[in-house]
Coordinates of C-alpha atoms in Angstrom, one line a residue:
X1 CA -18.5 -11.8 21.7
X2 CA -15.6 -10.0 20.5
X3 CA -12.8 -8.0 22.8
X4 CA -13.8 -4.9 20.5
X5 CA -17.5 -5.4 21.5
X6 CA -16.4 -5.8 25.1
X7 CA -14.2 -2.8 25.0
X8 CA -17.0 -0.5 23.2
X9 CA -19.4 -1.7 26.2
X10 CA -17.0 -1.2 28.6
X11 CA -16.2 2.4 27.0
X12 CA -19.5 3.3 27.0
X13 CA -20.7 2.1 30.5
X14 CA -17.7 4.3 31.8
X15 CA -18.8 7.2 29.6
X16 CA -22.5 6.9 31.1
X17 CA -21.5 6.1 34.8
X18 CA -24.4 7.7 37.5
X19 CA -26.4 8.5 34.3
X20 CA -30.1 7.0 33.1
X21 CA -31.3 7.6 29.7
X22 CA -34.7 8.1 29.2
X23 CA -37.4 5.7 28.5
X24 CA -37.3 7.5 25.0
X25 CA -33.7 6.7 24.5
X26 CA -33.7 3.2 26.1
X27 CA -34.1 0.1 23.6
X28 CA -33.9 -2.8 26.1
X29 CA -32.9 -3.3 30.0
X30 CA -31.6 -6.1 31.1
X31 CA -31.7 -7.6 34.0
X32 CA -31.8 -3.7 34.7
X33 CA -28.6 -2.6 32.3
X34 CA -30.1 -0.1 29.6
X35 CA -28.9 -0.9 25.8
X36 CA -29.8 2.7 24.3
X37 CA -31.2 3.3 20.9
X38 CA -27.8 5.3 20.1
X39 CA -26.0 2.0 20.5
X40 CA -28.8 0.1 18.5
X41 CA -28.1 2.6 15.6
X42 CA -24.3 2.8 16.0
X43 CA -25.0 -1.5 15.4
X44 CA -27.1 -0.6 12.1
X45 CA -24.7 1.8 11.1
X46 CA -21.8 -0.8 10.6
X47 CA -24.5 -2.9 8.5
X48 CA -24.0 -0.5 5.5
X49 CA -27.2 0.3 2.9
X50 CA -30.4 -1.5 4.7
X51 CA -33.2 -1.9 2.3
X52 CA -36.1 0.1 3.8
X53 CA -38.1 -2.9 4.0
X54 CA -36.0 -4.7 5.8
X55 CA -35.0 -2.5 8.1
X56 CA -37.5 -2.8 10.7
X57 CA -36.7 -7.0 10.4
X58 CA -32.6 -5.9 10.5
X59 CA -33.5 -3.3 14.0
X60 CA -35.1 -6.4 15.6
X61 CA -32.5 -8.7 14.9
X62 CA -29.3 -6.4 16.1
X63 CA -31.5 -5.3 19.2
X64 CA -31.6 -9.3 20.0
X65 CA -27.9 -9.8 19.3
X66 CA -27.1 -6.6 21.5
X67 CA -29.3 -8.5 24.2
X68 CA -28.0 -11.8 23.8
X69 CA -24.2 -9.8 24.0
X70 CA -25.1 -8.0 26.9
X71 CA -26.2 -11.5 28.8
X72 CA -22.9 -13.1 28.1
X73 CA -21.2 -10.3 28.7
X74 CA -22.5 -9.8 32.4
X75 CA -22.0 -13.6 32.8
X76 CA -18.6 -13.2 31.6
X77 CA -18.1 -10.7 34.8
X78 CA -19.9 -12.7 37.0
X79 CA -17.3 -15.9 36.6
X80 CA -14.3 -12.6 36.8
X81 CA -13.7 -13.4 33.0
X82 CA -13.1 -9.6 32.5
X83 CA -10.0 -9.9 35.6
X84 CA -8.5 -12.4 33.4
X85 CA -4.7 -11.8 31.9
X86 CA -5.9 -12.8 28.7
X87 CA -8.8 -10.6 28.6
X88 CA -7.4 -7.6 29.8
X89 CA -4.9 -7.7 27.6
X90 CA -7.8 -8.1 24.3
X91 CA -9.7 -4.9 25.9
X92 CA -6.7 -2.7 25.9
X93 CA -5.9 -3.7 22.7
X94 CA -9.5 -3.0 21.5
X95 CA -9.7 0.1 23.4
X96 CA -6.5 1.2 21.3
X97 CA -8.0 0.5 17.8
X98 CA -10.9 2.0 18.5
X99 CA -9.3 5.6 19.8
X100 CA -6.5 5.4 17.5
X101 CA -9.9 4.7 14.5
X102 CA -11.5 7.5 16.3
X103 CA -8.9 10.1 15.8
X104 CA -8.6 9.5 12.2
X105 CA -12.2 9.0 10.9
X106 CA -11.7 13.2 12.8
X107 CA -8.9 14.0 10.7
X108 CA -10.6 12.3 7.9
X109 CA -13.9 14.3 8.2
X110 CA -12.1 17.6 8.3
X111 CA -9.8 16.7 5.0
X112 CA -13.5 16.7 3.2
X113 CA -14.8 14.2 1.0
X114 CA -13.0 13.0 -2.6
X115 CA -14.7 15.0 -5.9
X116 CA -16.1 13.5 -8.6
X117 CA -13.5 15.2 -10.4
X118 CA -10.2 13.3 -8.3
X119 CA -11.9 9.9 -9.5
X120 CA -12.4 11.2 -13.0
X121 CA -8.9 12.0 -13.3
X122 CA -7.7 9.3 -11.9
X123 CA -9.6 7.2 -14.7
X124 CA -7.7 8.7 -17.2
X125 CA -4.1 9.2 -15.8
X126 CA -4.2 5.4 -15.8
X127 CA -6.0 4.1 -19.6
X128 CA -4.0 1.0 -18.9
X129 CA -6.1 0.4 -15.9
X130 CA -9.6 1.5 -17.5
X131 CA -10.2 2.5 -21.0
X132 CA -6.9 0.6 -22.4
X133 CA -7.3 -2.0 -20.0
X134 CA -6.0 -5.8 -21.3
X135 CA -6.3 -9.4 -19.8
X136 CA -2.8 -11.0 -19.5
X137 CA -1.5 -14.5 -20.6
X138 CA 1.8 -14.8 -18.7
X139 CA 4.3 -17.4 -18.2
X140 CA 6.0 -16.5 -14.5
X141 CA 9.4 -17.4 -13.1
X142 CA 9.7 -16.3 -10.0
X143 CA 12.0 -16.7 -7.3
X144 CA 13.5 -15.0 -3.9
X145 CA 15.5 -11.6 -4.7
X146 CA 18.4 -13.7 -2.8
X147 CA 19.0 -16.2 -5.5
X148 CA 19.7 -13.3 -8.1
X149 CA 19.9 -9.5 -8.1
X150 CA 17.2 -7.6 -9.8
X151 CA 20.0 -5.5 -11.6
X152 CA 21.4 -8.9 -13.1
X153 CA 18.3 -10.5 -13.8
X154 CA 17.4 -6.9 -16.0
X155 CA 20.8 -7.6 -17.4
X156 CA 20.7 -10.7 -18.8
X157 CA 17.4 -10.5 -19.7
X158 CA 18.5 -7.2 -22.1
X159 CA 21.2 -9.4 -23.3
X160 CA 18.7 -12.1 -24.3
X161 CA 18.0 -14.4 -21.4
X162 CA 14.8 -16.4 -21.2
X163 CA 13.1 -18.3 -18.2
X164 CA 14.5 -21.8 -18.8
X165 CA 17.9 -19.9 -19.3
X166 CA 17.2 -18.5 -16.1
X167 CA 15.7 -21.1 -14.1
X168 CA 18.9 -23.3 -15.3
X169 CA 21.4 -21.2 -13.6
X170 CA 19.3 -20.7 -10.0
X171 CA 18.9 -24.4 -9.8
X172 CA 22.5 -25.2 -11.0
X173 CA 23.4 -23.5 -7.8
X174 CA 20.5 -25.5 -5.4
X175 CA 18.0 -22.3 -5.4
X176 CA 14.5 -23.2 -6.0
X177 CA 12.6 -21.5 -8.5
X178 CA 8.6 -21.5 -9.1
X179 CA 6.6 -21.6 -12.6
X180 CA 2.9 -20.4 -13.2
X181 CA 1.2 -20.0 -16.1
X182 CA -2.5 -18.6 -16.4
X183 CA -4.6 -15.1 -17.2
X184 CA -4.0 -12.1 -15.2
X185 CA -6.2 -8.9 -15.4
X186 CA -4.2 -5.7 -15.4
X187 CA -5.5 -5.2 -11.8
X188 CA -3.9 -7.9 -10.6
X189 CA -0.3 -6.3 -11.4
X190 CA 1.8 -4.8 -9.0
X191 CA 0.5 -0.8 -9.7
X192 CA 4.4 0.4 -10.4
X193 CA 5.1 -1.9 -13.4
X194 CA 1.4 -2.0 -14.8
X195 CA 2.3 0.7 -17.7
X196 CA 5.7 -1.3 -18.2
X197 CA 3.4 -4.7 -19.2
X198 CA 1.0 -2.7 -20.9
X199 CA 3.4 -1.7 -23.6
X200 CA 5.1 -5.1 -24.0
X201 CA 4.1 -7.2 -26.7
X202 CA 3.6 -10.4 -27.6
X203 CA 6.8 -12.6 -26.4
X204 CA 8.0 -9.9 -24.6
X205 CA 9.9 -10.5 -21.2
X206 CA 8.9 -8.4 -18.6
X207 CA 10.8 -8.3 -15.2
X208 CA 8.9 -7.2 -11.8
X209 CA 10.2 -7.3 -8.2
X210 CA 9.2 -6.4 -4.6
X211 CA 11.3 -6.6 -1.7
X212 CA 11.1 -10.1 -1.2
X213 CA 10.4 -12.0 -4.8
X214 CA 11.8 -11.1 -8.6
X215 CA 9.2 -12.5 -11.3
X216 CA 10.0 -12.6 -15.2
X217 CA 7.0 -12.9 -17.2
X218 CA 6.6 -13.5 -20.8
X219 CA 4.0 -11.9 -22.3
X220 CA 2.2 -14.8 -24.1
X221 CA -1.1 -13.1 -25.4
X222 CA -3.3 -10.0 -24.4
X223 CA -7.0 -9.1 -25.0
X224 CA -8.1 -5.7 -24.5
X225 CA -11.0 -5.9 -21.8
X226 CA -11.7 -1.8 -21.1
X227 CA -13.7 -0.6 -18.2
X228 CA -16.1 2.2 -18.2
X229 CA -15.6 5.2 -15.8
X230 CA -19.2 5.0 -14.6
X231 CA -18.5 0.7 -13.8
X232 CA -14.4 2.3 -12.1
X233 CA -16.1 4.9 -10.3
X234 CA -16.5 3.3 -6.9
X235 CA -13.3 0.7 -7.1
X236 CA -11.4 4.3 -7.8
X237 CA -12.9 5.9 -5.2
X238 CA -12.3 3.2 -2.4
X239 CA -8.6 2.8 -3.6
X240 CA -8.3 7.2 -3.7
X241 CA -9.7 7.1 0.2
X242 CA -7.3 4.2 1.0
X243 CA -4.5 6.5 -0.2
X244 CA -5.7 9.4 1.5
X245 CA -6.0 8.1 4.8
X246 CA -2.6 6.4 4.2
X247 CA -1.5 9.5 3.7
X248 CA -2.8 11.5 6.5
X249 CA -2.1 9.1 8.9
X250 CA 1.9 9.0 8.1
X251 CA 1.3 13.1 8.3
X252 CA -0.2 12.8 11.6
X253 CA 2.4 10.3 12.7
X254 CA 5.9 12.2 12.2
X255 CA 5.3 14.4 14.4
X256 CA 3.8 12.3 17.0
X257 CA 6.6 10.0 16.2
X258 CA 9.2 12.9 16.7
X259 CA 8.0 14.4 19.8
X260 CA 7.7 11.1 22.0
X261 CA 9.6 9.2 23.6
X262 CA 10.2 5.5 22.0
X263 CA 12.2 3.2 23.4
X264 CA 12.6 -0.2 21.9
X265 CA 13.9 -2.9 24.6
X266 CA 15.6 -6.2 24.7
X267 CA 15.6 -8.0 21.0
X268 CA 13.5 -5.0 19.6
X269 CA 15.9 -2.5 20.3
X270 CA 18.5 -3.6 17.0
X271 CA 15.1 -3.3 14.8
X272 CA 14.2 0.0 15.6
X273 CA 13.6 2.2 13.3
X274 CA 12.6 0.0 10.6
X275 CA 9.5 -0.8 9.1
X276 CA 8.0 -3.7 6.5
X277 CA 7.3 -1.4 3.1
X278 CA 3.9 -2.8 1.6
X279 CA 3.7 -2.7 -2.1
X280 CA 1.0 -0.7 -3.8
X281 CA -2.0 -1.9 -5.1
X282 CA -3.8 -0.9 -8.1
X283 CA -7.3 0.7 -8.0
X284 CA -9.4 -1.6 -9.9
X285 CA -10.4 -4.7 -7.6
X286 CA -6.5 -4.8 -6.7

């Protein structure tokens, strides 16, 4: 059983203290603790598109796992499992996801749903993504940003520099460099230098980088693979909802953020105020 079960239960027994649902409501007792049909749907809700006739086979089988979590779960109190450090500790943390979730899939519900118009344009802002779409052959160098600045590695590579040229001078001075060859979908590219590969060519050298790595690929062949708008639509539309609760959350945040009071202590206090950046992914099965 997880902690986030344990905390849901634990939520909902406090939310239904000195309360009895009806026999009409009631799924199951045991050993004289009601599991409610609410909680048997909330279970089939997180099981996503149930065939109809296998839904009466899927009701049975999540009302038996309820039962069987419900057993453990009172045996786990009996032995004082739920007093334990280590337990406590995984039910406060589960009770945070689960309000902090809570809150947002609000804000989310009253931002309204994505139109079949914001996935449509996204399709064709992006034809290197979709309609111009194109599978990769690329020769990668890559290597940490501390063996050689992004700026000089653009440099060089304007003034003619290839890999091995490259790879020369980082292991001259010890670095350690690594080499990869193979297909890559247009997907598969970081999102902010997708239209930059797109319009290289043959032989070209391309040069990416994230806060951590610097790759230089050469552009060794490219086959145009397009994807329909009806076969993008949902991929778009998970990666446009990603993005939008992104989005709201930081706007939700700042001023949360602004009006508490946060105090960092001990080692944590000289990294305050900084935060890992994550780079973007692109829509398409990124």
């Amino acid at each position: 059983m997880t902690a986030t079960l344990l905390a849901a239960s634990i939520l909902v027994g406090c939310g239904e203290s000195g309360q009895s649902a009806s026999s009409g409501q009631v799924a199951v007792k045991v050993n004289g603790t009601e599991i409610s049909i609410h909680q048997l749907n909330h279970v089939l809700g997180s099981s996503g598109n149930i065939p109809p006739a296998e839904l009466e086979s899927v009701r049975k089988q999540a009302l038996e796992r309820l039962v069987d979590q419900e057993l453990l779960a009172a045996k786990a109190v009996e032995e004082k499992l739920d007093r334990s450090p280590k337990t406590l500790l995984a039910i406060e943390q589960a009770r945070r996801e689960i309000l902090a979730r809570a809150y947002m899939e609000q804000v989310l519900a009253a931002a309204g749903p994505l139109q079949r118009t914001d996935i449509s344009r996204y399709y064709y802002q992006n034809p290197e993504l979709f309609a111009e779409r194109k599978l990769y052959n690329l020769e990668e160098l890559s290597f940490p940003v501390s063996e050689l600045a992004f700026a000089d590695v653009q440099a060089q590579v304007g003034q003619g520099a290839t890999l091995e040229s490259l790879q020369a001078q980082i292991e001259q001075k010890g670095g350690k460099v690594r080499r990869h060859t193979g297909a890559t979908p247009a997907e598969k590219l970081p999102l902010a230098f997708i239209k930059e590969v797109h319009q290289a060519k043959v032989g070209d050298i391309v040069v990416l980088h994230d806060t951590r790595d610097i790759s230089v690929l050469r552009v060794l062949a490219t086959q145009t693979q397009p994807v329909s708008e009806a076969d993008a639509a949902p991929a778009i539309q998970q990666y446009l909802m990603n993005k939008r609760v992104a989005e709201l959350q930081a706007k939700q945040l700042k001023p949360l953020r602004d009006q508490a009071k946060i105090e960092y202590l001990g080692s944590f206090a000289a990294q305050a105020g900084t935060a890992a950046v994550q780079p973007e992914k692109a829509a398409n099965g990124g």
